[in-house]
Structure formats: structure tokens, C-alpha cells
Short mmCIF file of C-alpha atoms in Angstrom, two decimals:
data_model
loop_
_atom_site.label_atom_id
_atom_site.label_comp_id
_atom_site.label_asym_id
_atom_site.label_seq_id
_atom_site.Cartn_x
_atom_site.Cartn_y
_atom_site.Cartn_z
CA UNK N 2 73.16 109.19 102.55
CA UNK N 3 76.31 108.79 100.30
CA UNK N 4 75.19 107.45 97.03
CA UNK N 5 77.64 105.61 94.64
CA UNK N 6 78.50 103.17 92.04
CA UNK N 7 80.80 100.71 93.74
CA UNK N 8 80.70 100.88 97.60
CA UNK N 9 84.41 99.26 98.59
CA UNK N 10 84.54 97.86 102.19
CA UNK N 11 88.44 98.08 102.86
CA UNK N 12 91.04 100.54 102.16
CA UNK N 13 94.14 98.31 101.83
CA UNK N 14 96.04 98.31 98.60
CA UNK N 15 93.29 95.97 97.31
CA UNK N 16 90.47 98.02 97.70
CA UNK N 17 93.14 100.96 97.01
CA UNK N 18 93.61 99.69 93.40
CA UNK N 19 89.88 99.23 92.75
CA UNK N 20 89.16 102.72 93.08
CA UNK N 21 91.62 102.88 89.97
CA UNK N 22 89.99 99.58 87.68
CA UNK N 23 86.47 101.37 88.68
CA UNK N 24 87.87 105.09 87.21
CA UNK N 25 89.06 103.93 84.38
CA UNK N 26 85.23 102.37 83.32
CA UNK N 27 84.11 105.65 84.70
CA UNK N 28 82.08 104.18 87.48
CA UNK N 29 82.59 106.76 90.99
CA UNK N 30 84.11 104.57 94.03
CA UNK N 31 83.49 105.69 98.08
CA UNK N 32 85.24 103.44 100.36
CA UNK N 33 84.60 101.74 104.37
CA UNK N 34 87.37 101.60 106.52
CA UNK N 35 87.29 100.93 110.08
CA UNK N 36 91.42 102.82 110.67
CA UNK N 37 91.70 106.11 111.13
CA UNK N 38 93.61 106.01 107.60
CA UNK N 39 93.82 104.54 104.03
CA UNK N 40 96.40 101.52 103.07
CA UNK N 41 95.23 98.87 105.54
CA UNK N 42 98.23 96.51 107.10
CA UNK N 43 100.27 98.45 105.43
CA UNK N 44 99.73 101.54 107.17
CA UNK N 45 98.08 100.12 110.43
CA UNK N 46 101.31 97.37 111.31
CA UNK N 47 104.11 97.76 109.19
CA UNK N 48 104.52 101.02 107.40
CA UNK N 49 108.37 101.02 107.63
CA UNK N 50 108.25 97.13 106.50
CA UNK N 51 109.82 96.14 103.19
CA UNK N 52 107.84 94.30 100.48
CA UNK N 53 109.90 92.49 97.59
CA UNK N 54 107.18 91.02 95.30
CA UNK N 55 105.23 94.21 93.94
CA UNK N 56 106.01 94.23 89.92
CA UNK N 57 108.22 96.82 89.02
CA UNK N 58 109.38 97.16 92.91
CA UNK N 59 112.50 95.56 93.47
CA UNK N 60 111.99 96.55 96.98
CA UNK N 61 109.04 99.53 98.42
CA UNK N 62 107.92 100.19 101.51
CA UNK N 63 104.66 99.33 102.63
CA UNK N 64 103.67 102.77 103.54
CA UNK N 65 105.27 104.06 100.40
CA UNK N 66 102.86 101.57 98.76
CA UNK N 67 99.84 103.27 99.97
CA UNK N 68 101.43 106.44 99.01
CA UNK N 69 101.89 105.57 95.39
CA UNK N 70 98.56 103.93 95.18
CA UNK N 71 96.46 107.12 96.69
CA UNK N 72 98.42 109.49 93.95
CA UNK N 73 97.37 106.93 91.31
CA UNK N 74 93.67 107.16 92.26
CA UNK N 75 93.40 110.86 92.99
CA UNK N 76 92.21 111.88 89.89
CA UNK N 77 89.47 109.56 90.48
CA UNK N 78 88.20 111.42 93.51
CA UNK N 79 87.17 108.26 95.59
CA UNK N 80 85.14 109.10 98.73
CA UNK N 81 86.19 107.78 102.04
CA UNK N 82 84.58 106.83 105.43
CA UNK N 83 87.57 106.47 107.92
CA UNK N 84 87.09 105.06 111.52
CA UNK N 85 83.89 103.47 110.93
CA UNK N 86 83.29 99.91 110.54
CA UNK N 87 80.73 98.17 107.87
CA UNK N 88 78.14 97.23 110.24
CA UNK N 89 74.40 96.35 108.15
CA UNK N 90 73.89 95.84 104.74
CA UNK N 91 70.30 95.52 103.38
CA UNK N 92 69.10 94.59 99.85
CA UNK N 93 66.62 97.31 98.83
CA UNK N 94 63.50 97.08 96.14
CA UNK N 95 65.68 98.47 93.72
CA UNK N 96 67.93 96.27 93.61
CA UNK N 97 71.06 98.23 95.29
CA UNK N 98 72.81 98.06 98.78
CA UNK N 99 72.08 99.78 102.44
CA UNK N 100 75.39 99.70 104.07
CA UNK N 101 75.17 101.30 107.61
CA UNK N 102 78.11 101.62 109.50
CA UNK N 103 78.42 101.18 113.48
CA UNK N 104 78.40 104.95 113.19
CA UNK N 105 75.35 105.19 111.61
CA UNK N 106 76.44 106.92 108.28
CA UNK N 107 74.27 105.23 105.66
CA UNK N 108 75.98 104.38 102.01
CA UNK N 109 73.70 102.91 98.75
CA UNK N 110 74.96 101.52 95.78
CA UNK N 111 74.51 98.93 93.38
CA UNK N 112 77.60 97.06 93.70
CA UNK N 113 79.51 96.38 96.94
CA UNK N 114 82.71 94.88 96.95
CA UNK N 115 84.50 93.64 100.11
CA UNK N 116 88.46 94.01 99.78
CA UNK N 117 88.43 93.64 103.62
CA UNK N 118 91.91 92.09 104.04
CA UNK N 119 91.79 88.89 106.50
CA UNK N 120 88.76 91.44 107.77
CA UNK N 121 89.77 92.90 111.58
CA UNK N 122 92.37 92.00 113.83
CA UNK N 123 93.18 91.26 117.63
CA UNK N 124 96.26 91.38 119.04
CA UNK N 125 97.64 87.54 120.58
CA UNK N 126 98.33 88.77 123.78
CA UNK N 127 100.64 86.60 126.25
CA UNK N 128 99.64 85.22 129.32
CA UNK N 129 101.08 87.52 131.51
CA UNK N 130 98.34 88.63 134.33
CA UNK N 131 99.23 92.35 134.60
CA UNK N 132 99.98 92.93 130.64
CA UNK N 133 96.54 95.11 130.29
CA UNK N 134 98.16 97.50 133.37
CA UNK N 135 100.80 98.23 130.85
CA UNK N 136 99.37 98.82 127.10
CA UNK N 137 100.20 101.95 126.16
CA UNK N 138 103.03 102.55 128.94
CA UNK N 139 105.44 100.60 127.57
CA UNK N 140 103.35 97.86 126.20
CA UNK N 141 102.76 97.66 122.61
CA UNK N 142 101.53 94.54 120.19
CA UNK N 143 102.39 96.40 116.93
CA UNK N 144 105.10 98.82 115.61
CA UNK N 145 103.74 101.65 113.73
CA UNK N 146 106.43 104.27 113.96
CA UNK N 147 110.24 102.81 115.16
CA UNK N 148 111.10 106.15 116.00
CA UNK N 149 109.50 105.74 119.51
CA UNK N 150 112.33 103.56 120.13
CA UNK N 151 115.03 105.77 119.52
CA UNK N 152 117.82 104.97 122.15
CA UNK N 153 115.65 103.04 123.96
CA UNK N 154 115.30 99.52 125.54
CA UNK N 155 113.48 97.48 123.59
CA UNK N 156 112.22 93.68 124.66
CA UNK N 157 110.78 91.72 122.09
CA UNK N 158 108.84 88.28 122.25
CA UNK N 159 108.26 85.88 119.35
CA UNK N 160 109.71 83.76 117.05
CA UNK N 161 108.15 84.62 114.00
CA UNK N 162 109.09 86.94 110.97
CA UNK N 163 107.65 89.82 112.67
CA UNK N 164 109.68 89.21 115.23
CA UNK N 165 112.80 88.53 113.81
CA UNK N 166 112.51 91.47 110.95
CA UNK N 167 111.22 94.21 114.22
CA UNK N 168 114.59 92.79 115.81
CA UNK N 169 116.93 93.54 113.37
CA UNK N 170 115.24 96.95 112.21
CA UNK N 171 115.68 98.17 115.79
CA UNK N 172 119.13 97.00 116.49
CA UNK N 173 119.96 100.03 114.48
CA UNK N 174 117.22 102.24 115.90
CA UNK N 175 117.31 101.56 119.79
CA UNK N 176 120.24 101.42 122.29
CA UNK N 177 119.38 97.96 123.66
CA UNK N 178 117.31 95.11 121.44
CA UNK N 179 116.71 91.69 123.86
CA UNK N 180 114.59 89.34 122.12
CA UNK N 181 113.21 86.38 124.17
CA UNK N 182 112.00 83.13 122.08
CA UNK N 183 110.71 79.98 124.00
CA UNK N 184 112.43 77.95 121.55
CA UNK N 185 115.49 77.84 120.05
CA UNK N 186 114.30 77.46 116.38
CA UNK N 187 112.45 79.95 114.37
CA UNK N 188 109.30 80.06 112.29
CA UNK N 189 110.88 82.90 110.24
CA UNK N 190 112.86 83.40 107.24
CA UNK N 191 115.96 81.99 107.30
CA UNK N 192 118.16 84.76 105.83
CA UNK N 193 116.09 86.62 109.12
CA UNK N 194 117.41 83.59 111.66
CA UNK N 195 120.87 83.87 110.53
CA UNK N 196 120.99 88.03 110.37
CA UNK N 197 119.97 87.88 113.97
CA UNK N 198 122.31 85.42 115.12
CA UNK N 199 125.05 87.54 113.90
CA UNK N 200 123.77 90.92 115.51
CA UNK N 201 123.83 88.63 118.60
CA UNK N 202 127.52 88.02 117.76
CA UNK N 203 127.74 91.87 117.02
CA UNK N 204 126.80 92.16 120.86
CA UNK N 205 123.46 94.52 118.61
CA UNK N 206 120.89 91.84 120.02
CA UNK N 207 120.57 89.99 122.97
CA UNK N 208 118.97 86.82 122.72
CA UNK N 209 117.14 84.87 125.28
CA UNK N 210 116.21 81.34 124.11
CA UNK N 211 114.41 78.87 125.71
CA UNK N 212 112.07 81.57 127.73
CA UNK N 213 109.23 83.71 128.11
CA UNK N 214 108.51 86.67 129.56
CA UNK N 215 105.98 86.02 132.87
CA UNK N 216 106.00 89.52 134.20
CA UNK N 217 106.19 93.05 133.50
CA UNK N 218 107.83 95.81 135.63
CA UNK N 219 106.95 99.17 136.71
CA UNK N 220 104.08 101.72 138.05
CA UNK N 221 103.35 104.15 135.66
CA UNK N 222 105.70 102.53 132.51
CA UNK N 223 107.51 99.53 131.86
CA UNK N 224 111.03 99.65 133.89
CA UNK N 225 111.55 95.49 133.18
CA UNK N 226 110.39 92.23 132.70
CA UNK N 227 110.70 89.12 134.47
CA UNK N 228 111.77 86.14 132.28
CA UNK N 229 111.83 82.17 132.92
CA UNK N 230 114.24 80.40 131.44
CA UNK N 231 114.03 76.93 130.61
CA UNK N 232 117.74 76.18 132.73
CA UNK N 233 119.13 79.10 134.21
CA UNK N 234 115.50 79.82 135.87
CA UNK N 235 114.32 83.62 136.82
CA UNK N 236 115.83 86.92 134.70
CA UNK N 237 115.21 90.43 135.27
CA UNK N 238 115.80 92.18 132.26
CA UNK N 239 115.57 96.32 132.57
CA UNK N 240 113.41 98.12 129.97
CA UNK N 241 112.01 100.84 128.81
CA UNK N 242 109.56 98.68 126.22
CA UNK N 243 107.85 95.43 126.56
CA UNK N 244 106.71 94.29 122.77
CA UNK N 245 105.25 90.66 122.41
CA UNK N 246 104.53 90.10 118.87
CA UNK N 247 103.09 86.38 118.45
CA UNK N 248 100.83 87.80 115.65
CA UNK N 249 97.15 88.88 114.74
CA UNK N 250 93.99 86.76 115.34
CA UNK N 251 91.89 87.87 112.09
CA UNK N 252 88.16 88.37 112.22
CA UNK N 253 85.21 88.40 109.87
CA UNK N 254 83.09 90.98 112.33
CA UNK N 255 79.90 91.85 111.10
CA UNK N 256 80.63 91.00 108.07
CA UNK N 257 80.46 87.57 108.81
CA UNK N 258 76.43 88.09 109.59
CA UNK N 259 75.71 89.00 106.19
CA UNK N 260 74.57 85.70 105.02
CA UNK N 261 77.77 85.11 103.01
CA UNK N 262 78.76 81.75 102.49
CA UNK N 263 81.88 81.69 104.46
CA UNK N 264 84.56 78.79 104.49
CA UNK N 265 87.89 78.94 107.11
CA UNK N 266 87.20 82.90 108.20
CA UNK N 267 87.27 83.54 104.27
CA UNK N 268 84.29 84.50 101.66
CA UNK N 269 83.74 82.12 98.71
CA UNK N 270 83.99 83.27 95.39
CA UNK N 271 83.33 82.49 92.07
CA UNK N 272 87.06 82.63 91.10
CA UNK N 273 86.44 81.09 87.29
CA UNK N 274 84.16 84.35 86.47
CA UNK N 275 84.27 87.65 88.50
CA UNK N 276 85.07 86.78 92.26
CA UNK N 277 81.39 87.31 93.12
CA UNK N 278 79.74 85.70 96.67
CA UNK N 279 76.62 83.95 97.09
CA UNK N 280 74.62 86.96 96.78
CA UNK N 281 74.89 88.35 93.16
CA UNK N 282 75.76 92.22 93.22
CA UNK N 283 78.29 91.67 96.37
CA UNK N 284 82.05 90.35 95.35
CA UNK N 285 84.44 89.52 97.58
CA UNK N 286 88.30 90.49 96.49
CA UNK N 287 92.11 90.75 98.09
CA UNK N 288 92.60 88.49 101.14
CA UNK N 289 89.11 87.82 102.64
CA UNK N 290 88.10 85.54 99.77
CA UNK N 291 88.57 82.08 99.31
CA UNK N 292 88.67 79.69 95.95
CA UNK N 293 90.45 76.88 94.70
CA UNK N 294 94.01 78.22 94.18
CA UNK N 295 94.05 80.84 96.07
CA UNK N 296 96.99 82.92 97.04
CA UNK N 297 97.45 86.02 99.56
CA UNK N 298 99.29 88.43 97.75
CA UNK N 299 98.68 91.79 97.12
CA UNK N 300 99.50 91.37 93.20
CA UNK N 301 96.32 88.68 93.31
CA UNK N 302 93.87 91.16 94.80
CA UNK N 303 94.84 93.87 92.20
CA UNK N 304 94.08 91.31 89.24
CA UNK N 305 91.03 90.39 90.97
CA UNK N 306 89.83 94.15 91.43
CA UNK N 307 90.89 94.08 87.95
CA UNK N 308 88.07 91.35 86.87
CA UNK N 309 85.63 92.19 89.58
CA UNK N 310 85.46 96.23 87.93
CA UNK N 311 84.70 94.55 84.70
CA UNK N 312 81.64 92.58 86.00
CA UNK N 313 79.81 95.73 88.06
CA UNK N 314 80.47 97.62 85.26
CA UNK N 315 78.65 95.03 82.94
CA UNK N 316 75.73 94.66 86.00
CA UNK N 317 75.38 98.58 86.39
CA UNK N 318 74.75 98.85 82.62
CA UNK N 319 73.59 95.89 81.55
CA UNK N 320 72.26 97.12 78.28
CA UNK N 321 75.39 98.74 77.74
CA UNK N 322 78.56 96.58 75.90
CA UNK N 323 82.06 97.90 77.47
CA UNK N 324 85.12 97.66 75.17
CA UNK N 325 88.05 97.52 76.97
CA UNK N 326 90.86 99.95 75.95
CA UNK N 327 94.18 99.48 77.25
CA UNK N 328 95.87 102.63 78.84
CA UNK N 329 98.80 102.56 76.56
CA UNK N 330 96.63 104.01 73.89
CA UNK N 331 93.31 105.67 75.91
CA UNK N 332 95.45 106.80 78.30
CA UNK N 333 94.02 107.94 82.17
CA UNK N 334 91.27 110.73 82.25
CA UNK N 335 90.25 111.42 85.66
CA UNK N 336 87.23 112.62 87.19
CA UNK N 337 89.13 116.08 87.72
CA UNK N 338 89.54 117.07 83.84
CA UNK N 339 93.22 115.48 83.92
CA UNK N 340 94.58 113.50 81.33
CA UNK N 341 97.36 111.18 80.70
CA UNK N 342 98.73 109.38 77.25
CA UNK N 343 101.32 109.12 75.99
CA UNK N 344 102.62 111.67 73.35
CA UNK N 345 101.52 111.56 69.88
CA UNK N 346 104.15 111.89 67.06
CA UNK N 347 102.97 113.73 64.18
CA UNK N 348 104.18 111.79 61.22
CA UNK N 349 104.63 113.62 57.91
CA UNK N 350 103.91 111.59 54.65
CA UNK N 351 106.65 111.55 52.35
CA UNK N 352 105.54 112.36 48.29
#
């Protein structure tokens, strides 16, 4: 059994940054994730994807991200369960936490915080009847390294920023970028819209309009698909890659069985204290909570880790009175014997 003082159920760049908040207060972190690797969305869909509103980021990657956050943790030494989803959790006489994962690899602790994200996700998946036939042979509902697409033919469906942003990265990337949109307006950004009308100008991007894609080519891989248009009625376009990208349907999973009070596919929180659920000892931080005010961004979960570190510490010591000391002068000593702060002048006095 793997014994801790906060158990953290996601390993986005929420539950990323809590390790940190937790190390600095000294309390020892181990965290659930049900990907094969840390970081979440980030790593999972858009690794390559550009994100503008971190502070002190003008502009980072999203896989760069998760870089930078797992070398800020390491001296921290969080524990990780990758691959395995948070299945049970049980209240035991002690007052601490049974988390079993569908695995079966048991984790206890007295605090359990979910930083699950919008919790997992399914592909939206078009309906085309022989799509299934053709997932990975050609058929893929998220982009997790462009370099497969190296002079390649790529069709793309959507209308949406993941479409539009995949469309222009990959008009760069691939020999041949077709996207296919059943309307002719967007739901994207509009600096995206207008970018991809003029790589359609470029002759970079061919855009269908006013179609969909109803079939998909091939034996053993995607050769084509077979579009409808709206006027000019049946195109064959040749391919070597079929991607529909109409987005993710988020779920709760197990997680939603926990006796949580849940509102909208989100877990309330008390927002106005410590972002703590229903049941006292489990908080709730990141995207899969819900309050009054609420916003999805990653720079709300961190201040929320922030808050929600300062209440387990205060429930895991309870007798104990935490004063907070700001890194700038108690610097960062990690669990390994590292230590950073800043340098310390020595000052001579002057008779």
C-alpha cells in the first residue's frame, strides 16, 4: 500500500503544481493518473500547442509546460501511479482515505485532492459507419506528435479552434492540408478564421465548406474520403490521413460514484475557504470543480492548489499553527537535501 500525506488524483499542471504548494509545507505528495504520462491535456492532446496566458510566459508550449513544472517539483520527490485510473475510495476508522485503482494498487492518506481536469475524455466521433475500421490506420481524433504528418495528406474536419489552429500548424508540416467544415462560419478565433483563409489563398490549405466527410477510403489505411457537399454534391478527396476533430466529451468516471455533490459534470466547492467538497478531508481543485465565479484556467487551479495545501496542512496537524514564509526569503528546500535562496550579502558596519 502507498502511504502519503496528500493523495492527488490528476497529473495535469494543476495537480502538477500541488506537488510544489504541498513541498514547500513539507507534506510528501503521490499522484493518480489514468495516461501513460504526467502533464494531462497538455501532454495527452496538444503538446506542440501554444498557450499565451501563463504569467511570465509570453508564449510556452504546452508540453514545455509540463516540462518546467516536473523540474520545479523534483526536489520534492512526488510519487506517481501512471496508467491507472482512481477507481474506490473508502473512509477508514482513522479518519484517512482507501483509494484503489482499477488496477488494484491501493493508496491511504489523509487528504485527497482531485485536480482531475474536466475528469476523462471520449473522442466525438462522426457519423461515418466504417470510421472504427480505420482508427489507427489513418484515423486519428487527436494530434499528439505532427511529425507523423510529415509530407503527408492530411484531411481535417471541424470548425472549431482545434481545428483551425491543427490546420494552420500542418500547412507547414504536411504536403497537402484539406479541411472540410459543414458551415461556412467558424466557432474559432478569429485571428485563426482569417490565417486560414489566407493559407487557402496561399494555395497551403484547401478548404471545403459547406460539407462533411460521409466515407472513408481504403483496406488496410486511409487512401481517401468521400465528401458531400452542400451544392456541388459527391467529392473524392485522396489521403493519406482522415482527422475529425469536433472535440472531447468529458467524463466524471468513477469519480462521479463517490458521493460528491456534483453540479453540470463538475464537483462543488467551497470556493470562499479552501475548495473543499461535501466530504471534509477530500477537495476538489483545477477544472473539475465548480463555484460561483469560476473560471477554467490553468493560472486558477495553481492559486487554488495554492489555498487547498494550506488547509490539509492545517487538517494533518491540527494542533500545529503554520506560518507562512514566502520563498523570496525561506527560499525552496527539497526533500533531496537541495536548497534554493537567494544570496545573502554580507554587510559590513561602518564605525
Amino acid at each position: 500500500m502507498i502511504k502519503t500525506d496528500i493523495l492527488i488524483i490528476g497529473a495535469g499542471p494543476t495537480g502538477l503544481f500541488t506537488v510544489f504548494e504541498a513541498g514547500l509545507l513539507k507534506l510528501k505528495t503521490h499522484l493518480i493518473d489514468a495516461l501513460p504520462q504526467p502533464g494531462g491535456q497538455c501532454s495527452e492532446i496538444y503538446p506542440k500547442k501554444p498557450i499565451y496566458d501563463i504569467p511570465g510566459f509570453p508564449e510556452i508550449l504546452a508540453g514545455d509546460l509540463v516540462k518546467n513544472l516536473m523540474e520545479q517539483i523534483k526536489p520534492f520527490e512526488p510519487g506517481f501511479t501512471l496508467g491507472e485510473r482512481a477507481e474506490t475510495i473508502e473512509k477508514l476508522e482513522d479518519d484517512t482515505f482507501l483509494v484503489t485503482t482499477n488496477k488494484g494498487t491501493q493508496h491511504n492518506a489523509p487528504v485527497v485532492a482531485i485536480a482531475g481536469g474536466l475528469g476523462s475524455f471520449e473522442p466525438r466521433k462522426p457519423p461515418i459507419p466504417n470510421i472504427t475500421d480505420f482508427e489507427d490506420k489513418g484515423v486519428a481524433y487527436i494530434i499528439r506528435d505532427p511529425e507523423v504528418y510529415r509530407d503527408k495528406r492530411v484531411v481535417i474536419a471541424g470548425g472549431g479552434d482545434s481545428a483551425l489552429d491543427w490546420t494552420i500548424f500542418l500547412a507547414d508540416v504536411a504536403s497537402e492540408v484539406t479541411l472540410v467544415h459543414r458551415r461556412n462560419e467558424f466557432r474559432g478565433a478569429l485571428d485563426s478564421v482569417e490565417r486560414v483563409a489566407e493559407l487557402t489563398k496561399l494555395g497551403k490549405v484547401n478548404l471545403i465548406t459547406e460539407a462533411e466527410v460521409k466515407e472513408i477510403k481504403g483496406t488496410d489505411h486511409v487512401t481517401g474520403v468521400g465528401i458531400k457537399h452542400k451544392t456541388e454534391g459527391d467529392i473524392n478527396v485522396d489521403t493519406d490521413y482522415f482527422i475529425p476533430l469536433f472535440g472531447l466529451s468529458p467524463k466524471l468516471g468513477p469519480i462521479g460514484n463517490w458521493g460528491l455533490e456534483i453540479e453540470k459534470n463538475a464537483i462543488k466547492v467551497d470556493n470562499s475557504y479552501d475548495y473543499q467538497t461535501n466530504i471534509p478531508g477530500i477537495y476538489a481543485i483545477g477544472d473539475v470543480n465548480t463555484y460561483k465565479g469560476k473560471l477554467k484556467l490553468i493560472l486558477s487551479g495553481f492559486h487554488e492548489a495554492a489555498i487547498m495545501c494550506q488547509s490539509a496542512y492545517q487538517r494533518i496537524f491540527p494542533d500545529k499553527k503554520y506560518v507562512m514564509k514566502y520563498t523570496t526569503v525561506g527560499g525552496v528546500e527539497g526533500f533531496d537535501g537541495s536548497k534554493k535562496e537567494a544570496k545573502k550579502e554580507v554587510v559590513k558596519a561602518i564605525m
